[in-house]
mmCIF file of N, CA and C in Angstrom:
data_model
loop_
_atom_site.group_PDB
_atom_site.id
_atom_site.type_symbol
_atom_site.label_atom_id
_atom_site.label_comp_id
_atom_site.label_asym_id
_atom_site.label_seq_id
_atom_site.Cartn_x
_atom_site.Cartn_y
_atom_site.Cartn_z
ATOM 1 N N UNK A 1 16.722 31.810 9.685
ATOM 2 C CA UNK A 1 15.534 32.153 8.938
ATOM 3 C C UNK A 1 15.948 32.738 7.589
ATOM 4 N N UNK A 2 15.486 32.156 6.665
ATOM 5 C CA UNK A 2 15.669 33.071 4.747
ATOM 6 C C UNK A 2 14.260 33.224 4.932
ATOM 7 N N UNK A 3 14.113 33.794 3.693
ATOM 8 C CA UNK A 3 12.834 34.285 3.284
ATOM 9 C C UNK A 3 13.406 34.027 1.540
ATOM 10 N N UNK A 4 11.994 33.579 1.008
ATOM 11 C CA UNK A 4 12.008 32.660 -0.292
ATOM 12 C C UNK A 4 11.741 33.871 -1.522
ATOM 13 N N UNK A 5 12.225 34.360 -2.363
ATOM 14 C CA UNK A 5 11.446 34.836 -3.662
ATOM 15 C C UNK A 5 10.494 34.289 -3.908
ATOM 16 N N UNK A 6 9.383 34.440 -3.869
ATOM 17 C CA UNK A 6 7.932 33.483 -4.114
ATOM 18 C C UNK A 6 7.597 33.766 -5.606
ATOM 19 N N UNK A 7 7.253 34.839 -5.752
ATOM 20 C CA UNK A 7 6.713 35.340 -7.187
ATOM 21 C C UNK A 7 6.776 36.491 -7.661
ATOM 22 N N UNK A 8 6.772 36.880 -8.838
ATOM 23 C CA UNK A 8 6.619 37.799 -9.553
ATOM 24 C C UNK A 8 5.175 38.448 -9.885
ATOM 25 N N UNK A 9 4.992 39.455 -9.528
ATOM 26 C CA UNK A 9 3.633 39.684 -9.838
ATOM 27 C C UNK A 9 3.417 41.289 -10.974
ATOM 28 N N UNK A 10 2.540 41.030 -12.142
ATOM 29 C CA UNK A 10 2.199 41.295 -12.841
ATOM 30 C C UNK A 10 1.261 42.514 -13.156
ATOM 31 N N UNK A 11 0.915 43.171 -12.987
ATOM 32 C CA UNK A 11 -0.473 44.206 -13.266
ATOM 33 C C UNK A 11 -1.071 44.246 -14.311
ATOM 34 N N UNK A 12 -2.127 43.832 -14.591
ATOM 35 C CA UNK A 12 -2.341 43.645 -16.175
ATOM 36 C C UNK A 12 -4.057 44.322 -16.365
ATOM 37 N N UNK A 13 -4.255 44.523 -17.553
ATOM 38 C CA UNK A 13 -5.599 44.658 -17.619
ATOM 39 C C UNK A 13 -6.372 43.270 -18.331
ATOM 40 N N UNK A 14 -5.914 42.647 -18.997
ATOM 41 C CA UNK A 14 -6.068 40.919 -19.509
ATOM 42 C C UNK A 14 -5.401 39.847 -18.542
ATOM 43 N N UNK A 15 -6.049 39.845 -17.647
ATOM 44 C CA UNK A 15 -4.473 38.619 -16.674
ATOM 45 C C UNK A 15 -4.838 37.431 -16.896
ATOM 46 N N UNK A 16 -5.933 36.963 -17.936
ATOM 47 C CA UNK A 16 -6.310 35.649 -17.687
ATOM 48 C C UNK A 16 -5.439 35.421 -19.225
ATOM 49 N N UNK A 17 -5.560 36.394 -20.348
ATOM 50 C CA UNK A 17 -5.062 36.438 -21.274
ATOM 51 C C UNK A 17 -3.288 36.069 -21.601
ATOM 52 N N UNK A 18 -2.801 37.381 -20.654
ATOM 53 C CA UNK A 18 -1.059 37.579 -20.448
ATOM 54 C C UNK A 18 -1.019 36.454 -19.244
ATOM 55 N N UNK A 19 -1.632 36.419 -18.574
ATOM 56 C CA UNK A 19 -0.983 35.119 -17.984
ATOM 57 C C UNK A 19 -0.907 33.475 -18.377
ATOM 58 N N UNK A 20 -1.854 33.418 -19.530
ATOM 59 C CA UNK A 20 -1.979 32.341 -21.161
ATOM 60 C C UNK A 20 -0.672 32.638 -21.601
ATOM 61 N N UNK A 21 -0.455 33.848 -22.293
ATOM 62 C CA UNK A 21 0.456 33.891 -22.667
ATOM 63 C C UNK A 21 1.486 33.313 -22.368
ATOM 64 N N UNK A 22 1.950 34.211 -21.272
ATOM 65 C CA UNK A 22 3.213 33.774 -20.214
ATOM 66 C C UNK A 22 3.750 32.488 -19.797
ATOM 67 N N UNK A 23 2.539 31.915 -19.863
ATOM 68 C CA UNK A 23 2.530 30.205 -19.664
ATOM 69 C C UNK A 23 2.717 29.198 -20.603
ATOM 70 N N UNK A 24 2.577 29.554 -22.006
ATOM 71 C CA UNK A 24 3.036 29.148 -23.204
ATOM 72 C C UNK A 24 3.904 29.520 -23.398
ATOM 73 N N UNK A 25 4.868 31.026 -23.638
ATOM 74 C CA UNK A 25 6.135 31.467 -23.554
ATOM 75 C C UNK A 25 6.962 30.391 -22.665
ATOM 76 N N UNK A 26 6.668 29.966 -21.407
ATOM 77 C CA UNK A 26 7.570 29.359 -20.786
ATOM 78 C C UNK A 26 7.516 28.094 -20.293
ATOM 79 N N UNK A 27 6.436 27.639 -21.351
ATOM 80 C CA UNK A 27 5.899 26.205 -20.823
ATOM 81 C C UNK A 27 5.579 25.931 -19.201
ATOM 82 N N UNK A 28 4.850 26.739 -19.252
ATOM 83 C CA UNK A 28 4.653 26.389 -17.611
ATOM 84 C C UNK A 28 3.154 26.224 -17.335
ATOM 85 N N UNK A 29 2.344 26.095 -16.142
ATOM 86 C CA UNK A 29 1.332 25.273 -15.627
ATOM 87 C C UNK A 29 0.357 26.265 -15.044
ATOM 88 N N UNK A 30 -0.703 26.621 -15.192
ATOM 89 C CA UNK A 30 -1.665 27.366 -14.583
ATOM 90 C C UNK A 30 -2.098 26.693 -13.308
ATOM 91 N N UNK A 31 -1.656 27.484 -12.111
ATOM 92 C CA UNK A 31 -1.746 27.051 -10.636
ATOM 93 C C UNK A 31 -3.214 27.151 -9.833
ATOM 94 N N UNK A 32 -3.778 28.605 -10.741
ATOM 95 C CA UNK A 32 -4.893 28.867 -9.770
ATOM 96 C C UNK A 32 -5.308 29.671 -11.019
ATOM 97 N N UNK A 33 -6.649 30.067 -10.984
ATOM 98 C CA UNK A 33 -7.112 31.282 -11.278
ATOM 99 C C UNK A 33 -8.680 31.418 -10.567
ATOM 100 N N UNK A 34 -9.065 32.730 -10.469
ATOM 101 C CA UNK A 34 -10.015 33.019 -9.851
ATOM 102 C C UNK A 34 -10.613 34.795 -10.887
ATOM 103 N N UNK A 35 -11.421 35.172 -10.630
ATOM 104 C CA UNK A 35 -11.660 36.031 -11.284
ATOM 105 C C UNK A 35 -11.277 37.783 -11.066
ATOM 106 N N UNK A 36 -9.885 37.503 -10.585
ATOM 107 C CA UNK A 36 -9.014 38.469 -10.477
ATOM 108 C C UNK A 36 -7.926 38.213 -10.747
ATOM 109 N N UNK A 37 -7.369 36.817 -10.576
ATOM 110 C CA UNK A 37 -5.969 36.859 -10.643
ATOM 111 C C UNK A 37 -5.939 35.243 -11.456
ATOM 112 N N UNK A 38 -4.297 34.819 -11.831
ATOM 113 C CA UNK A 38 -3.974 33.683 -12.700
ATOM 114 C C UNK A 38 -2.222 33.719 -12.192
ATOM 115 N N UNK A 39 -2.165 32.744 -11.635
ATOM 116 C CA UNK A 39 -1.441 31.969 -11.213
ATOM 117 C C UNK A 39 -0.432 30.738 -12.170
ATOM 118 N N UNK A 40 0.829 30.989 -12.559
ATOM 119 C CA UNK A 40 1.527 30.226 -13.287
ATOM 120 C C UNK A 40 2.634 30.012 -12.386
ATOM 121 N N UNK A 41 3.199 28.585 -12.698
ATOM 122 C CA UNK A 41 4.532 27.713 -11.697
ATOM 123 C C UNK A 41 4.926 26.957 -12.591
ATOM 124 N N UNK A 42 6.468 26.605 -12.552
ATOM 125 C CA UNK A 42 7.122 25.855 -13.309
ATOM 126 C C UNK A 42 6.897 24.476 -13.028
ATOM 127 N N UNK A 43 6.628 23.685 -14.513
ATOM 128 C CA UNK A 43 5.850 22.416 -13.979
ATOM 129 C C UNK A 43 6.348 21.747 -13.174
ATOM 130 N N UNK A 44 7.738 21.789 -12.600
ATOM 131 C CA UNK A 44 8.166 20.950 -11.369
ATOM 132 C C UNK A 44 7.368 21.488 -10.322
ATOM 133 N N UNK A 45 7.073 22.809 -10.303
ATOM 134 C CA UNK A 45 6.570 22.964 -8.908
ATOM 135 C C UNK A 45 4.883 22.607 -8.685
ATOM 136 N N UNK A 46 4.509 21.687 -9.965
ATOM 137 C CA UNK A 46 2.733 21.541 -9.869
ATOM 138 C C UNK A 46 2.768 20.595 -8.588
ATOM 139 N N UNK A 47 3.455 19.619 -8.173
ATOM 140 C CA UNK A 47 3.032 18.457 -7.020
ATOM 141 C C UNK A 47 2.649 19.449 -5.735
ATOM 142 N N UNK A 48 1.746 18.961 -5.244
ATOM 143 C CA UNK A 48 0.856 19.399 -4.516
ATOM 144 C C UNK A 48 1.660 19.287 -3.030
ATOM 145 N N UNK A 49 2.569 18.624 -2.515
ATOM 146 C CA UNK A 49 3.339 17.686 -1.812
ATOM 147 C C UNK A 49 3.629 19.033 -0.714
ATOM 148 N N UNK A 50 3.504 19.054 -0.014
ATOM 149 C CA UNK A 50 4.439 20.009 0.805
ATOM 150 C C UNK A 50 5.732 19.425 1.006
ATOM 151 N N UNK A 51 6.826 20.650 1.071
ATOM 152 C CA UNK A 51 8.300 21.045 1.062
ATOM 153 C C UNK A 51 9.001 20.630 2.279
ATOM 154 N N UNK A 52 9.765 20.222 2.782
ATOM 155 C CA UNK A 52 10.147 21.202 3.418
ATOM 156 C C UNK A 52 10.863 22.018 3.297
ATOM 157 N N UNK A 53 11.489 22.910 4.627
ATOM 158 C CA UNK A 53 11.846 24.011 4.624
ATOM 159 C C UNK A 53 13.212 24.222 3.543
ATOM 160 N N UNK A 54 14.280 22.831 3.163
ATOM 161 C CA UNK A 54 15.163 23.072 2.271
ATOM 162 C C UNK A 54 14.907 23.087 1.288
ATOM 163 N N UNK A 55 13.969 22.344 0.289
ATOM 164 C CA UNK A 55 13.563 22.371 -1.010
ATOM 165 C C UNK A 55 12.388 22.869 -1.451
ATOM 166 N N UNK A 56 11.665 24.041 0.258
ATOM 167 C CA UNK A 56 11.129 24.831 0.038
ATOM 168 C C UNK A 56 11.892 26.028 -0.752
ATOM 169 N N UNK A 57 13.013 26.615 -0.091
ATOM 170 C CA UNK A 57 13.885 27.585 0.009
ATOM 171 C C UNK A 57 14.361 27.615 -1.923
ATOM 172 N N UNK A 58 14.388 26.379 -2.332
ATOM 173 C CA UNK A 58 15.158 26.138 -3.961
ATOM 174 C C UNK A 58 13.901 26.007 -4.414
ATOM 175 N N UNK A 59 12.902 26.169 -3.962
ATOM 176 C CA UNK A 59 11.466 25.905 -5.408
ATOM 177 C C UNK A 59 11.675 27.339 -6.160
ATOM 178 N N UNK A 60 11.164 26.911 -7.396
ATOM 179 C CA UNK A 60 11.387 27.928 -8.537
ATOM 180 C C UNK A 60 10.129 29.291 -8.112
ATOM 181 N N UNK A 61 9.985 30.093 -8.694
ATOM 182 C CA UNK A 61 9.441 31.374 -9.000
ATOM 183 C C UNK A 61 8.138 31.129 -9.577
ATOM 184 N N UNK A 62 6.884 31.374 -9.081
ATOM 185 C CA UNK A 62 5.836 32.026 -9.504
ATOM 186 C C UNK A 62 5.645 33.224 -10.282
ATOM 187 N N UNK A 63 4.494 33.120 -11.210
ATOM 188 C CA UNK A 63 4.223 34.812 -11.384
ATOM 189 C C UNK A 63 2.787 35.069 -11.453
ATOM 190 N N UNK A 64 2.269 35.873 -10.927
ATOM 191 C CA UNK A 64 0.915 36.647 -10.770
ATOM 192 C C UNK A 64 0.536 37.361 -11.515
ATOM 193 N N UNK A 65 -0.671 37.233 -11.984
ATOM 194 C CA UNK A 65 -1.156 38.177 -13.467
ATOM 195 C C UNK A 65 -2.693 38.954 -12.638
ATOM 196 N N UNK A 66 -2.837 39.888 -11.967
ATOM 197 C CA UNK A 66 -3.711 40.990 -11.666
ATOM 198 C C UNK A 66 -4.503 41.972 -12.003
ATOM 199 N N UNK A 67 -5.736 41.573 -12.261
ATOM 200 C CA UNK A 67 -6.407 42.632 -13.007
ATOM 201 C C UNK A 67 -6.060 43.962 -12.535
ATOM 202 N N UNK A 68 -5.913 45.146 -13.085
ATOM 203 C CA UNK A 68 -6.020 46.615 -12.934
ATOM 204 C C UNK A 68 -6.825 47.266 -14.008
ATOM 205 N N UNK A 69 -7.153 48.549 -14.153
ATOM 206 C CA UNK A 69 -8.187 48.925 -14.530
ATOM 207 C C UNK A 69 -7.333 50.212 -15.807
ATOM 208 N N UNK A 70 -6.135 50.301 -14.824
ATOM 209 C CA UNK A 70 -5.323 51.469 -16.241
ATOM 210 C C UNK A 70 -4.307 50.295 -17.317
ATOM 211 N N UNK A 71 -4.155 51.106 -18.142
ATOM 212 C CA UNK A 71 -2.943 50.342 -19.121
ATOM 213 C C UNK A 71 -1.638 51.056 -18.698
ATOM 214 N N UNK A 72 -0.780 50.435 -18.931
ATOM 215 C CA UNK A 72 0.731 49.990 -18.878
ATOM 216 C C UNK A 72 1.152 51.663 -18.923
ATOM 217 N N UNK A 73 1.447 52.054 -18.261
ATOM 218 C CA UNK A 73 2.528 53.345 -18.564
ATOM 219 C C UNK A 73 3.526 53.586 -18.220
ATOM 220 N N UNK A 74 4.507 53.921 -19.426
ATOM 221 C CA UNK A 74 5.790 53.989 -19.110
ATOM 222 C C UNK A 74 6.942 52.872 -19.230
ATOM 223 N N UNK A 75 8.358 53.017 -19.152
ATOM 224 C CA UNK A 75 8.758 52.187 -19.270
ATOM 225 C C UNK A 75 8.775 51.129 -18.194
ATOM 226 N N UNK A 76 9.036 50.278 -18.051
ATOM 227 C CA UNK A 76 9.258 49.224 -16.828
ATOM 228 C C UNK A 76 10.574 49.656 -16.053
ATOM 229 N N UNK A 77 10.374 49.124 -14.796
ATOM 230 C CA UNK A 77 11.904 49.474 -13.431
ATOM 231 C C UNK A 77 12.494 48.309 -13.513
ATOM 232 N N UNK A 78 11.365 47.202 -14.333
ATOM 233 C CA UNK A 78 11.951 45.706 -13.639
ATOM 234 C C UNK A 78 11.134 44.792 -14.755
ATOM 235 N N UNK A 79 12.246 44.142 -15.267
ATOM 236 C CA UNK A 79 11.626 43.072 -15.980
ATOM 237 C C UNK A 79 12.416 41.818 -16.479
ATOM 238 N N UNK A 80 11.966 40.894 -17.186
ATOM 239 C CA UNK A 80 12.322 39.749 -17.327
ATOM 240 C C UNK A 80 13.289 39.418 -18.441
ATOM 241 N N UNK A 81 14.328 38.755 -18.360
ATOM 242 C CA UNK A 81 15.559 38.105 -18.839
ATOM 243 C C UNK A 81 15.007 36.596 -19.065
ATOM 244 N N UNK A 82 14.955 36.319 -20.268
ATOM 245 C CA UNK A 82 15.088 35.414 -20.848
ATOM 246 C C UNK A 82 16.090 34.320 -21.809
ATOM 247 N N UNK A 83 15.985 33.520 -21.535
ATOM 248 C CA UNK A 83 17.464 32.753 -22.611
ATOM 249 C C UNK A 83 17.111 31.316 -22.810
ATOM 250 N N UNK A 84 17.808 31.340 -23.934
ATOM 251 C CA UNK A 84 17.490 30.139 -24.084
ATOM 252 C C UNK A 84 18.752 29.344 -24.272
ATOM 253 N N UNK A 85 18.958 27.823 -24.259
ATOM 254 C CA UNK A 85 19.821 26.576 -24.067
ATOM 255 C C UNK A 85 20.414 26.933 -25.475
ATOM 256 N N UNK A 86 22.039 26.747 -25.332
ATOM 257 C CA UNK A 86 22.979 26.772 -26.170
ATOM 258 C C UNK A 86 22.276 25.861 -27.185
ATOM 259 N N UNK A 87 21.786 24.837 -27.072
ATOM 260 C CA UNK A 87 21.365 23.791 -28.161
ATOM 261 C C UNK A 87 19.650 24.205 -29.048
ATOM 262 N N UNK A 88 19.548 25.465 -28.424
ATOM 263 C CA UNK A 88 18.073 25.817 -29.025
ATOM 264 C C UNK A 88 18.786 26.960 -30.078
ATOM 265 N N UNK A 89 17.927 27.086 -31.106
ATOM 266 C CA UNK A 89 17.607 28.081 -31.975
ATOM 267 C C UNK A 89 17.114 29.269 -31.354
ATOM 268 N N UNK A 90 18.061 30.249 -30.907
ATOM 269 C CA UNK A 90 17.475 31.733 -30.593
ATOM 270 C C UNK A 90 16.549 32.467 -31.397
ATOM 271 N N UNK A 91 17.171 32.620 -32.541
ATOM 272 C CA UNK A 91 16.481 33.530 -33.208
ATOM 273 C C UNK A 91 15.371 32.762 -33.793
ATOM 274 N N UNK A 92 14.845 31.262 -33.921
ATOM 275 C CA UNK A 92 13.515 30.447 -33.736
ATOM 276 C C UNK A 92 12.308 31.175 -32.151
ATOM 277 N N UNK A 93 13.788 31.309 -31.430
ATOM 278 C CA UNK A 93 12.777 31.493 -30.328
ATOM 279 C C UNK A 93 11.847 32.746 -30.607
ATOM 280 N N UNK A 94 12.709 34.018 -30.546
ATOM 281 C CA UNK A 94 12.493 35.275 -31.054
ATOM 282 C C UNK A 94 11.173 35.072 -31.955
ATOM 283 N N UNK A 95 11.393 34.605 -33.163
ATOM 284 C CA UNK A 95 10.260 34.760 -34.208
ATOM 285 C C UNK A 95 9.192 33.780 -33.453
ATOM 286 N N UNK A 96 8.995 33.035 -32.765
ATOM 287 C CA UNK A 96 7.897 32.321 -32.146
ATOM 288 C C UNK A 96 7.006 33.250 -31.284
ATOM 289 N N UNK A 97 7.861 34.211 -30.124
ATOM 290 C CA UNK A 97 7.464 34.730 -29.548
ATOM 291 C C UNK A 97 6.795 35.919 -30.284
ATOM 292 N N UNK A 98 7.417 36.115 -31.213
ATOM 293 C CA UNK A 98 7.072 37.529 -32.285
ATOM 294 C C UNK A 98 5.263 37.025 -32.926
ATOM 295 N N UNK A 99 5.368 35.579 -33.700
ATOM 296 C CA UNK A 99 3.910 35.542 -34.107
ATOM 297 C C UNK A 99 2.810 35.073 -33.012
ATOM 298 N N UNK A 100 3.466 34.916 -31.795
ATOM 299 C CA UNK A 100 2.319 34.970 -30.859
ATOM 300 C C UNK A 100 1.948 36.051 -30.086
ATOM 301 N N UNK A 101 2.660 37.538 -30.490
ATOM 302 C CA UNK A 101 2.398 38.752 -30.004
ATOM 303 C C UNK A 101 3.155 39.613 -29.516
ATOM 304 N N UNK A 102 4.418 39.193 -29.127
ATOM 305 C CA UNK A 102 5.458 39.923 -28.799
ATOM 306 C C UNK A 102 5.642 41.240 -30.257
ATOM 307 N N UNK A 103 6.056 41.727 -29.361
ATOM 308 C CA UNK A 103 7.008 42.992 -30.525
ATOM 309 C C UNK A 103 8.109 43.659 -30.190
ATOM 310 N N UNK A 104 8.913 43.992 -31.115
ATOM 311 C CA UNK A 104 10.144 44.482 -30.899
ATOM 312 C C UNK A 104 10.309 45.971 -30.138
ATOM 313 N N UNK A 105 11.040 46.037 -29.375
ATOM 314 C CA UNK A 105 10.940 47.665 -28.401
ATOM 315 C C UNK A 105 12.289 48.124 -28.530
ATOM 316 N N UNK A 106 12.501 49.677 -28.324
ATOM 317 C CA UNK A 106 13.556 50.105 -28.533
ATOM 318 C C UNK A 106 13.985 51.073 -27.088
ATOM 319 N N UNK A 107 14.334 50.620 -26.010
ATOM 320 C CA UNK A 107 14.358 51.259 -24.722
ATOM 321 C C UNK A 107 16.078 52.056 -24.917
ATOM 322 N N UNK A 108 16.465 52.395 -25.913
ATOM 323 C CA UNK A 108 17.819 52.872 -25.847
ATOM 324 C C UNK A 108 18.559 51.845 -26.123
ATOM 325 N N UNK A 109 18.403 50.508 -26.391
ATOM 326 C CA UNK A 109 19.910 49.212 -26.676
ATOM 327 C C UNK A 109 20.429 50.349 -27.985
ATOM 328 N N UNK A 110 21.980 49.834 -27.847
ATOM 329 C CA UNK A 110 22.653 49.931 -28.853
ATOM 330 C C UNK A 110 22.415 48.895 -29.747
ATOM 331 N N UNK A 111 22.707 48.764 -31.163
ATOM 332 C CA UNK A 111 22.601 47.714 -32.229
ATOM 333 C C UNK A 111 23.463 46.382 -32.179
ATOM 334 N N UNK A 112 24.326 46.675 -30.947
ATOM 335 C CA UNK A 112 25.627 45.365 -31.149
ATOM 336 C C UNK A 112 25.405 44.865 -29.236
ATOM 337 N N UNK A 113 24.263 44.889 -29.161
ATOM 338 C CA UNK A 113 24.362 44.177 -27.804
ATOM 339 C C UNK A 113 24.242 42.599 -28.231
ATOM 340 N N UNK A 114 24.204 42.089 -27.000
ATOM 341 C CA UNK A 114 23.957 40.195 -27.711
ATOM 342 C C UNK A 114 22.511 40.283 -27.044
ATOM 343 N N UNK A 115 21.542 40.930 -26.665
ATOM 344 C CA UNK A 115 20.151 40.182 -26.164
ATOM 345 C C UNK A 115 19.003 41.183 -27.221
ATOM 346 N N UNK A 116 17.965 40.780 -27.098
ATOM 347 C CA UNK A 116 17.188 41.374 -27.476
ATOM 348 C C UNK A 116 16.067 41.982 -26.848
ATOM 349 N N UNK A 117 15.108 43.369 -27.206
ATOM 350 C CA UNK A 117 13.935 43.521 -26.578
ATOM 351 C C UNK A 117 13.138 43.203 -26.860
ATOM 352 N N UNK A 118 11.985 43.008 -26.098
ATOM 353 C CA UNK A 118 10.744 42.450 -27.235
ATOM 354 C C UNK A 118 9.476 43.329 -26.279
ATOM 355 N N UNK A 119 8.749 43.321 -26.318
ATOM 356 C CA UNK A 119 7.177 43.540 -25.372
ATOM 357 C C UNK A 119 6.335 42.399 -26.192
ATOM 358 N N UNK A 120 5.527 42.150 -24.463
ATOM 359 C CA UNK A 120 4.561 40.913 -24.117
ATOM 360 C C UNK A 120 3.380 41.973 -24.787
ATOM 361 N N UNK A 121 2.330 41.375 -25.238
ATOM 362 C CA UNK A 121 0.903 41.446 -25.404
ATOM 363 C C UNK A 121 0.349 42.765 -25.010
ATOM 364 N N UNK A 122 0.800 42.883 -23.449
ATOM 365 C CA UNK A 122 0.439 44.260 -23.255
ATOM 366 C C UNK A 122 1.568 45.390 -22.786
ATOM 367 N N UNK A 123 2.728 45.158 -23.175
ATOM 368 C CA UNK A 123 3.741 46.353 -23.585
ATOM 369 C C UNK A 123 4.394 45.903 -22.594
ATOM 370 N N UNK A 124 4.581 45.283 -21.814
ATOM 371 C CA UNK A 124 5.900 45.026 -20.687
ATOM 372 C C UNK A 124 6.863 44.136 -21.529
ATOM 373 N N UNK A 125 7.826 45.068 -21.100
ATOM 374 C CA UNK A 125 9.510 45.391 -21.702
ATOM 375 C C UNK A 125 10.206 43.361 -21.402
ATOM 376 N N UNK A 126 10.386 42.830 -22.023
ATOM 377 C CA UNK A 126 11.357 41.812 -21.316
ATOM 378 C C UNK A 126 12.537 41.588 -22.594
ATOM 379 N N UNK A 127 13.546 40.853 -22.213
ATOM 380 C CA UNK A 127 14.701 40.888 -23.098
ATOM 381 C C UNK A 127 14.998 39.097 -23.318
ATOM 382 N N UNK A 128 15.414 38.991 -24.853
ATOM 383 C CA UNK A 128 16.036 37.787 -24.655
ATOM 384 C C UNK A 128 17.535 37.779 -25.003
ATOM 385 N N UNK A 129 17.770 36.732 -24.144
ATOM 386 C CA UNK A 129 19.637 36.753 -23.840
ATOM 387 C C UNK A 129 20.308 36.285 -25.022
ATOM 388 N N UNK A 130 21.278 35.825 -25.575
ATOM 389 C CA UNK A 130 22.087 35.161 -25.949
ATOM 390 C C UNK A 130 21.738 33.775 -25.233
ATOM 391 N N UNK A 131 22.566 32.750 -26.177
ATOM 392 C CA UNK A 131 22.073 31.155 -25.613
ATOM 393 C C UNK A 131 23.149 30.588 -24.584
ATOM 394 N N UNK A 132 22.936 30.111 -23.490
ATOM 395 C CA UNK A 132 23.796 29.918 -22.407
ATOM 396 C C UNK A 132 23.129 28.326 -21.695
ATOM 397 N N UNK A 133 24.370 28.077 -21.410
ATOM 398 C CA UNK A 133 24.497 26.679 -20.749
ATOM 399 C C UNK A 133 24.296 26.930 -18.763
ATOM 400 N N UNK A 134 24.209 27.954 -18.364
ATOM 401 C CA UNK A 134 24.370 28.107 -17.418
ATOM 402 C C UNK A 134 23.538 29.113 -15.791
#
């Protein structure tokens, strides 16, 4: 018996919004929404097809966007690593994410790390990597 990482889930006070977002950030597919929650999957995982149990176990990561009623406090325990393909423009990526709402955060990095911080729309912390093949 494994047990699968299913998803990431979100707390948001906009989830129909940050989870737009999120889904353009990563080109990915709106799975569900209902009037609490919004549902994004990587477009391989849109086929409707059931798995089985082995290429259940390797399907990619969900993430859940949840209405709540407070805003964001504090720093984050846990958040998202991003990178992009040796053959992409990083710092394209960066400024893309920047005029669609991101902003730059300062959680303590030193000036000579290789990734960057940024905050999503509504202040959750995520970083982008250096460009990697791997």
């Amino acid at each position: 018996m494994a047990l699968r990482w299913y998803s990431v889930v979100v707390d948001c006070q906009d989830f129909a919004m940050l989870g737009r977002w999120w889904a353009e950030t990563l080109g990915w597919l709106i799975a569900y929404e209902d009037d609490d929650e919004l549902v994004i999957v990587p477009s391989h995982m849109a086929d409707e097809e059931p798995l089985d149990a082995n290429a259940w176990l390797e399907a990619g990561v969900g993430m859940v966007f949840g209405s709540v009623p407070e805003r964001k406090a504090g720093k984050n325990r846990l958040h998202l690593d991003l990178a992009p393909h040796t053959t992409d423009d990083r710092d394209a990526e960066i400024e893309r994410l920047l005029e669609r709402g991101a902003t730059y955060a300062d959680v303590g990095q030193s000036e000579d790390v290789p990734w960057t911080v940024l905050l999503d729309p509504e202040g959750n912390e995520f970083c982008v990597l250096s460009a990697r093949d791997k």
